[in-house]
GROMACS .gro file of C-alpha atoms in nm:
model
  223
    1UNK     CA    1   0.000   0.000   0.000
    2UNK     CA    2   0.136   0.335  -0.121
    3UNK     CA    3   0.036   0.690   0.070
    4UNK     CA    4   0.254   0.862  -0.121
    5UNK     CA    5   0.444   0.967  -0.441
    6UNK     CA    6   0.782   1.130  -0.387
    7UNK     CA    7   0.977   1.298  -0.681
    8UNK     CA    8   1.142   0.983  -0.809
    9UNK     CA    9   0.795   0.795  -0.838
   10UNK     CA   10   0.668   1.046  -0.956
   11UNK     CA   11   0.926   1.118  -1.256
   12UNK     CA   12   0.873   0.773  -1.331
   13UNK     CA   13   0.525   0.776  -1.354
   14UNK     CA   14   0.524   1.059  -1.581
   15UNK     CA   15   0.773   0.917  -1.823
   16UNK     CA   16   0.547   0.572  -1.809
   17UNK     CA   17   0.260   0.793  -1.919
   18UNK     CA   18   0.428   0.909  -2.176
   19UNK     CA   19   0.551   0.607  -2.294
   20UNK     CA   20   0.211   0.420  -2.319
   21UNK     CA   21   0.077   0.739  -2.488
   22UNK     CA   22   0.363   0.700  -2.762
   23UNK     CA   23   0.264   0.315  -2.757
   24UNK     CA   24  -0.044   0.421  -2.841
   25UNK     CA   25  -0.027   0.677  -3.073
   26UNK     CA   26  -0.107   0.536  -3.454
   27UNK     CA   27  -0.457   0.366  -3.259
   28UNK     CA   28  -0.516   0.706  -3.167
   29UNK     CA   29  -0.474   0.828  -3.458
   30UNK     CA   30  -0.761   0.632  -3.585
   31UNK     CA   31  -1.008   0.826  -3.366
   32UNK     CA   32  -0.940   1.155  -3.456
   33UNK     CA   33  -1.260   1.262  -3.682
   34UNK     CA   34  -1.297   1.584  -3.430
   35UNK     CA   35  -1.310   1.836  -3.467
   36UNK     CA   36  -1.169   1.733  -3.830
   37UNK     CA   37  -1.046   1.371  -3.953
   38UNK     CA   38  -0.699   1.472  -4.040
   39UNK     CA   39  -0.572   1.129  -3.793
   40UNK     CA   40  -0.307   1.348  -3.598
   41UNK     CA   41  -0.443   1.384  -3.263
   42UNK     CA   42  -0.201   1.096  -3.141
   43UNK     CA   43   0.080   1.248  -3.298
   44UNK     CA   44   0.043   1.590  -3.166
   45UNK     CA   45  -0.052   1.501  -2.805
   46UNK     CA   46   0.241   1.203  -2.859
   47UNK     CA   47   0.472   1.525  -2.965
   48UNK     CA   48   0.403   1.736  -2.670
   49UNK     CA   49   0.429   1.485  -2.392
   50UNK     CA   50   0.757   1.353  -2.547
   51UNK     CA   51   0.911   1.742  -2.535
   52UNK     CA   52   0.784   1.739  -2.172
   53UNK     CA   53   0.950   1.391  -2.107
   54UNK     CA   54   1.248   1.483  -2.228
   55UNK     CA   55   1.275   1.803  -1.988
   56UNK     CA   56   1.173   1.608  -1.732
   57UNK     CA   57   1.454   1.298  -1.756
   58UNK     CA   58   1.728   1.584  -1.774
   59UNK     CA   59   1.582   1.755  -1.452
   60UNK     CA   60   1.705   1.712  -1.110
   61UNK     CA   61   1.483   1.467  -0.927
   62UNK     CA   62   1.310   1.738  -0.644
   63UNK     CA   63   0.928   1.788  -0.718
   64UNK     CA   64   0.947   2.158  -0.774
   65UNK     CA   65   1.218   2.102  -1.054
   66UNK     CA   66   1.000   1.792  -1.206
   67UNK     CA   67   0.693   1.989  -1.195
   68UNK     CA   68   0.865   2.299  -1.378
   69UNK     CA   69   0.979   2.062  -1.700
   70UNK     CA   70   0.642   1.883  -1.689
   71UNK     CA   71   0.507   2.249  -1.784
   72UNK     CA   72   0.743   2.389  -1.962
   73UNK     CA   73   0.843   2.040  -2.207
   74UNK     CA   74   0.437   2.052  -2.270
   75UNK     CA   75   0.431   2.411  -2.320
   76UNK     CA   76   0.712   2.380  -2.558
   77UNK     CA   77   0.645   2.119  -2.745
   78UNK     CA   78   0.263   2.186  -2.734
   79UNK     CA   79   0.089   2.055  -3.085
   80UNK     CA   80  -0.245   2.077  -3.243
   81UNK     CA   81  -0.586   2.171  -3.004
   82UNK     CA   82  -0.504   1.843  -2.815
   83UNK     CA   83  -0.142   1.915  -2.722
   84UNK     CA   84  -0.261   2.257  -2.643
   85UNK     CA   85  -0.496   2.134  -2.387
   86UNK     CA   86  -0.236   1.825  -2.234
   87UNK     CA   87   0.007   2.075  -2.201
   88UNK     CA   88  -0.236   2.328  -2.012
   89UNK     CA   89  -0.370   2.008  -1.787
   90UNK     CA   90  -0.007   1.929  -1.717
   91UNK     CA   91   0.056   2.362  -1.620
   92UNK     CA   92  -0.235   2.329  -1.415
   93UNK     CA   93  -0.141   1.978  -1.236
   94UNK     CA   94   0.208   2.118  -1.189
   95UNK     CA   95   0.088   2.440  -1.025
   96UNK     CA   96   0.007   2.238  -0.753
   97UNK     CA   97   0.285   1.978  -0.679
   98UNK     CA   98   0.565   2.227  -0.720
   99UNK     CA   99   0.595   2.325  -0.362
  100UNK     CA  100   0.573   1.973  -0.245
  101UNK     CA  101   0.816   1.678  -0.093
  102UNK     CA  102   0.529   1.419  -0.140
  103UNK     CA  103   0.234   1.423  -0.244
  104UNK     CA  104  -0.081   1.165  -0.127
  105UNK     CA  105  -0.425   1.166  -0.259
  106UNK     CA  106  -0.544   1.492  -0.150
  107UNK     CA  107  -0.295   1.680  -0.309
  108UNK     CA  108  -0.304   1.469  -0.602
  109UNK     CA  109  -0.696   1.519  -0.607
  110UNK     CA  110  -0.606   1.929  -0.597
  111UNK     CA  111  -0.387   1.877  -0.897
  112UNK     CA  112  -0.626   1.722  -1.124
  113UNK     CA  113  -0.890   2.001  -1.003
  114UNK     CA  114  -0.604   2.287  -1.092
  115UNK     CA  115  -0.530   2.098  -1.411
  116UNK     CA  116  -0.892   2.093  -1.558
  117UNK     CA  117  -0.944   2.522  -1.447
  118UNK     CA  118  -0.656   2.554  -1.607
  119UNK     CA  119  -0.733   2.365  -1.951
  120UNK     CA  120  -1.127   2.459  -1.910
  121UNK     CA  121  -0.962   2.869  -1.926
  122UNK     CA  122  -0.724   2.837  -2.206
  123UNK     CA  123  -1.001   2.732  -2.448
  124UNK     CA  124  -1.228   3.007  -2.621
  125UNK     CA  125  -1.503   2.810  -2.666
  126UNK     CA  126  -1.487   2.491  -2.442
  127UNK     CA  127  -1.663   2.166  -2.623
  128UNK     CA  128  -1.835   1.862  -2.401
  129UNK     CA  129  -1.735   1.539  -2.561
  130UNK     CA  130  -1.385   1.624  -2.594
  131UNK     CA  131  -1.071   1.514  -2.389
  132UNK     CA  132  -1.166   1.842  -2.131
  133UNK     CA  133  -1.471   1.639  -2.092
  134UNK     CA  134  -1.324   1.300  -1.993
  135UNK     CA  135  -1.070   1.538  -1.782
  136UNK     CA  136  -1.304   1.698  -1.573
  137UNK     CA  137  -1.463   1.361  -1.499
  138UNK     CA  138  -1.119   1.219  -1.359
  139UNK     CA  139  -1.101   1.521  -1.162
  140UNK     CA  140  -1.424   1.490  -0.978
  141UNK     CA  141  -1.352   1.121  -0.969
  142UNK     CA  142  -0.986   1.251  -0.768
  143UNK     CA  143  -1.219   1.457  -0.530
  144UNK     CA  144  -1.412   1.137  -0.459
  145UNK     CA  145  -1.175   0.901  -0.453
  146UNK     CA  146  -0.963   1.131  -0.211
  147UNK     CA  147  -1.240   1.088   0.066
  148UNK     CA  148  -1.294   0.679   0.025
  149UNK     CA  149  -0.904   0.594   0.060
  150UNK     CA  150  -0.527   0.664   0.119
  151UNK     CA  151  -0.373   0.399  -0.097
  152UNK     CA  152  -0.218   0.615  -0.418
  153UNK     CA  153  -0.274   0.285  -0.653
  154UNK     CA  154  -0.630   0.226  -0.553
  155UNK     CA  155  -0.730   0.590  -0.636
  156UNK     CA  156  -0.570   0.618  -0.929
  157UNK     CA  157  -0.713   0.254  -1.050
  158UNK     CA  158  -1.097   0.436  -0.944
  159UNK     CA  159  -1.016   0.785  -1.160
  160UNK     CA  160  -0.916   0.567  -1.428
  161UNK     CA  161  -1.239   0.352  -1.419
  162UNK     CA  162  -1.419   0.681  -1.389
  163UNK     CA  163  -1.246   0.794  -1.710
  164UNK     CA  164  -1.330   0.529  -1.902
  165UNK     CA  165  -1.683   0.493  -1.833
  166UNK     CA  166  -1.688   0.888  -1.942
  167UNK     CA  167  -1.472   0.865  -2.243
  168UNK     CA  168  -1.775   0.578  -2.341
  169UNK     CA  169  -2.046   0.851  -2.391
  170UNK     CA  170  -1.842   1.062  -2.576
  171UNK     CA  171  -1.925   0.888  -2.861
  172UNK     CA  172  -2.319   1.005  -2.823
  173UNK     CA  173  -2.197   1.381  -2.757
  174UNK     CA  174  -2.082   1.502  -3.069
  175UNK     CA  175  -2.241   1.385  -3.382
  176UNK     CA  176  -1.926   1.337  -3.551
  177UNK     CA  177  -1.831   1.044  -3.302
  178UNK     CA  178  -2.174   0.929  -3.344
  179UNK     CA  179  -2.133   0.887  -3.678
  180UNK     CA  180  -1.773   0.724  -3.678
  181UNK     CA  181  -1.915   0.509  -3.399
  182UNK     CA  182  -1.595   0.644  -3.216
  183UNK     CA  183  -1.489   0.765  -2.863
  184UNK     CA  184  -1.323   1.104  -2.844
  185UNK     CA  185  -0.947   1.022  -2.949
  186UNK     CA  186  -0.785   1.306  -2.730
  187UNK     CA  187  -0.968   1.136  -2.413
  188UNK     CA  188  -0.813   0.821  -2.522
  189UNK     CA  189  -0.521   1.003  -2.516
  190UNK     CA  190  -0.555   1.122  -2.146
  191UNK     CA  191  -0.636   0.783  -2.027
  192UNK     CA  192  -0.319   0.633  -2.210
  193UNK     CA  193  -0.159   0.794  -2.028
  194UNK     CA  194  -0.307   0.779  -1.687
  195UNK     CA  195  -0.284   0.436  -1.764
  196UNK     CA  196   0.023   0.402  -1.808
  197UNK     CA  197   0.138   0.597  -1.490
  198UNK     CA  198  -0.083   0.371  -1.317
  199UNK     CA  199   0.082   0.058  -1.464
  200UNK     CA  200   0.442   0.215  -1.304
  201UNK     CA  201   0.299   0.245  -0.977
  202UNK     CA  202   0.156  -0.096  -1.008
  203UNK     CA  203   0.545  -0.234  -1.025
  204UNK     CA  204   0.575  -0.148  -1.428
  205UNK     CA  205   0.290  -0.357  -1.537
  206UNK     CA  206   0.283  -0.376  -1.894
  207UNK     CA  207  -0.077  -0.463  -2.090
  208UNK     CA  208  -0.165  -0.498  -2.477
  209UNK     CA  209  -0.355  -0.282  -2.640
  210UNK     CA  210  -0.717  -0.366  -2.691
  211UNK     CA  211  -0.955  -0.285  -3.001
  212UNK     CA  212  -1.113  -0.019  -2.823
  213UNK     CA  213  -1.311   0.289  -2.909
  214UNK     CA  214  -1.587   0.151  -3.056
  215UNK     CA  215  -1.940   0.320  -2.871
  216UNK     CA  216  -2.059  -0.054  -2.794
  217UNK     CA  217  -2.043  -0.229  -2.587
  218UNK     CA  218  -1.997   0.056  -2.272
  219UNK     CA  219  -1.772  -0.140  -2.105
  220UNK     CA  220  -1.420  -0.034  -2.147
  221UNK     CA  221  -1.181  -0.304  -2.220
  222UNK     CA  222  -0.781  -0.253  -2.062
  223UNK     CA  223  -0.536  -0.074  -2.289
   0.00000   0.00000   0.00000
């Protein structure tokens, strides 16, 4: 049972992310038919994360100096309207971990509230059905989860399941979806990578990807 994440765990639960979002990437890809079909939402939120890795694996390991490259590598390396809002969830999340040594649940819980603010402001014109959808929804999961338990795995495994059962009615939210019969791909994205930094934490459980994204059946599969 884990209470905590210190900066070490969580560098390496970053870079995990970041790693099954890469993984991940071409499937996607194959999403992406909002708010056009031009198949590059992987690649661009795959692009940013990878500048913010990189920052963060040349960092020293303290939480404040973590937190800064999380931001700034996103910032950087920001691509397309979904790299614009990862690296804006990843400002926000970081706003709130900098000043820490650790961090447990409720602070984690803060994060993803700062995260989604901060994404939800740096759109014009925010659209439901998107990956600021399936954000908000981990971030009220956090907030829930935070109250029920201590154990850092065990919340993290709930926002997930949250996540997924959110990124599943995308597909009815925008008629675009509807018609692809797709989930949102940039809320795909997210949860790559939440899964993956959930896999890490787990002891660096790997799992295959799944033929998911399909509206039916509701039930998420693992990825």
């Amino acid at each position: 049972m884990k209470n905590t994440i210190d900066a070490l765990a969580l560098k390496k639960a970053f870079i995990a992310g970041a790693n099954n979002l890469d993984n991940k990437k071409d499937y996607i890809n194959e999403l992406n038919v909002f708010p056009v079909p031009d198949g590059d939402t992987g690649t661009n939120m795959t692009m940013t994360i990878m500048s913010a890795k990189r920052e963060v694996e040349s960092c020293k390991e303290t939480m404040s100096d973590i937190a800064k490259a999380m931001s700034t590598g996103s910032l950087r390396g920001a691509r397309g309207n979904s790299g614009v809002i990862l690296s804006q969830l990843l400002r926000g999340f970081s706003k709130k971990i900098g000043d820490k040594t650790e961090i447990g649940v409720i602070e984690i819980a803060d994060a993803f509230q700062k995260a989604v603010e901060t994404a939800y402001k740096a759109v014009m014109k925010p659209k439901e059905g998107t990956i600021l959808t399936v954000a908000s929804s981990c971030a009220q999961a956090a907030q829930k989860a935070s109250l029920d338990t201590d154990d850092v795995e065990e919340f993290f495994g709930y926002i997930l399941s949250e996540g997924e059962k959110t990124l599943a009615l995308t597909t009815d939210m925008l008629p675009a979806l509807k018609e692809a019969n797709v989930v949102d791909a940039g809320g795909m994205g997210l949860l790559c990578i939440l899964k993956g930094a959930l896999n890490y934490l787990k002891g660096g459980k790997e799992e295959p990807l799944n033929e998911i994204g399909q509206a039916a059946p509701v039930t998420m599969p693992d990825f």
